[in-house]
Phi, psi and omega in degrees: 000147177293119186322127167283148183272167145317313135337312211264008190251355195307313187260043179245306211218091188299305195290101159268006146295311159287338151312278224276323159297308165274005161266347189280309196304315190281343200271303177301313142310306186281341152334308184280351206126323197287156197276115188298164191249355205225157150326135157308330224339091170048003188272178183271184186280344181278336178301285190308326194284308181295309164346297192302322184284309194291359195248352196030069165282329192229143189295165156292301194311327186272340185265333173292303184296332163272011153263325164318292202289329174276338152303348196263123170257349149236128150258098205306108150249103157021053203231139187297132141348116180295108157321115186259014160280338171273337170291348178295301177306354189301346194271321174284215194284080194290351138325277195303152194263181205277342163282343191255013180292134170290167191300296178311313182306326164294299184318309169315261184335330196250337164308301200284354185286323164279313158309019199248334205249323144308335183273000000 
C-alpha cells in the first residue's frame, strides 16, 4: 500500500498538531497491545495509526477522549458530601430529613452541640 500522508489524514483532523497527538496517542496504544482496525501491511505503528484516521476506522472525538483520559492523573468521582447538619440532628428526629427540620429544632441541636463541645 501507498504510504499515508499527513494530508491525506489532514481533512479528518483539520488541526495538525492535534493530528500528530492523536496519531502519536494510537501509535502508542498499539504499542501496548491495542487491537488495530485496519490490515497491517508491514507498516509501522505510527504508519497504522494515521491509516486508521485517514480511512476513519476510528473517530478524532474517541482518540481525543483517549488521550485526555491517559493524561488524567486523579479522576474526581461523585461522591456524597458528609452533612454536617445531619451529624447535628442525630440527637433530634434522625427520621426526618434535614430540610424539613424546624427552625427550634436547630436551634436545640447546635446548643447542646455547643454544650457539648464546652464541657
Amino acid at each position: 500500500m501507498a504510504r499515508v500522508t499527513v494530508e491525506d489524514c489532514v481533512d479528518k483532523v483539520t488541526n495538525r498538531f492535534e493530528l500528530v497527538m492523536l496519531a502519536a496517542h494510537r501509535a502508542r496504544e498499539i504499542s501496548t497491545g491495542s487491537e488495530i482496525t485496519i490490515p497491517r501491511d508491514n507498516d509501522k505503528n505510527p504508519v497504522v495509526a494515521l491509516r486508521e484516521i485517514a480511512d476513519e476506522t476510528l473517530t478524532p472525538d474517541d482518540l481525543m477522549e483517549g488521550l485526555i483520559q491517559s493524561h488524567q492523573r486523579h479522576i474526581e468521582v461523585d461522591e456524597p458530601e458528609e452533612d454536617s447538619m445531619a451529624m447535628l440532628m442525630s440527637g433530634a428526629d434522625s427520621d426526618a430529613p434535614v430540610d424539613d427540620i424546624s427552625e427550634e429544632q436547630l436551634l436545640r441541636a447546635l446548643m447542646s452541640e455547643q454544650d457539648q463541645n464546652a464541657g
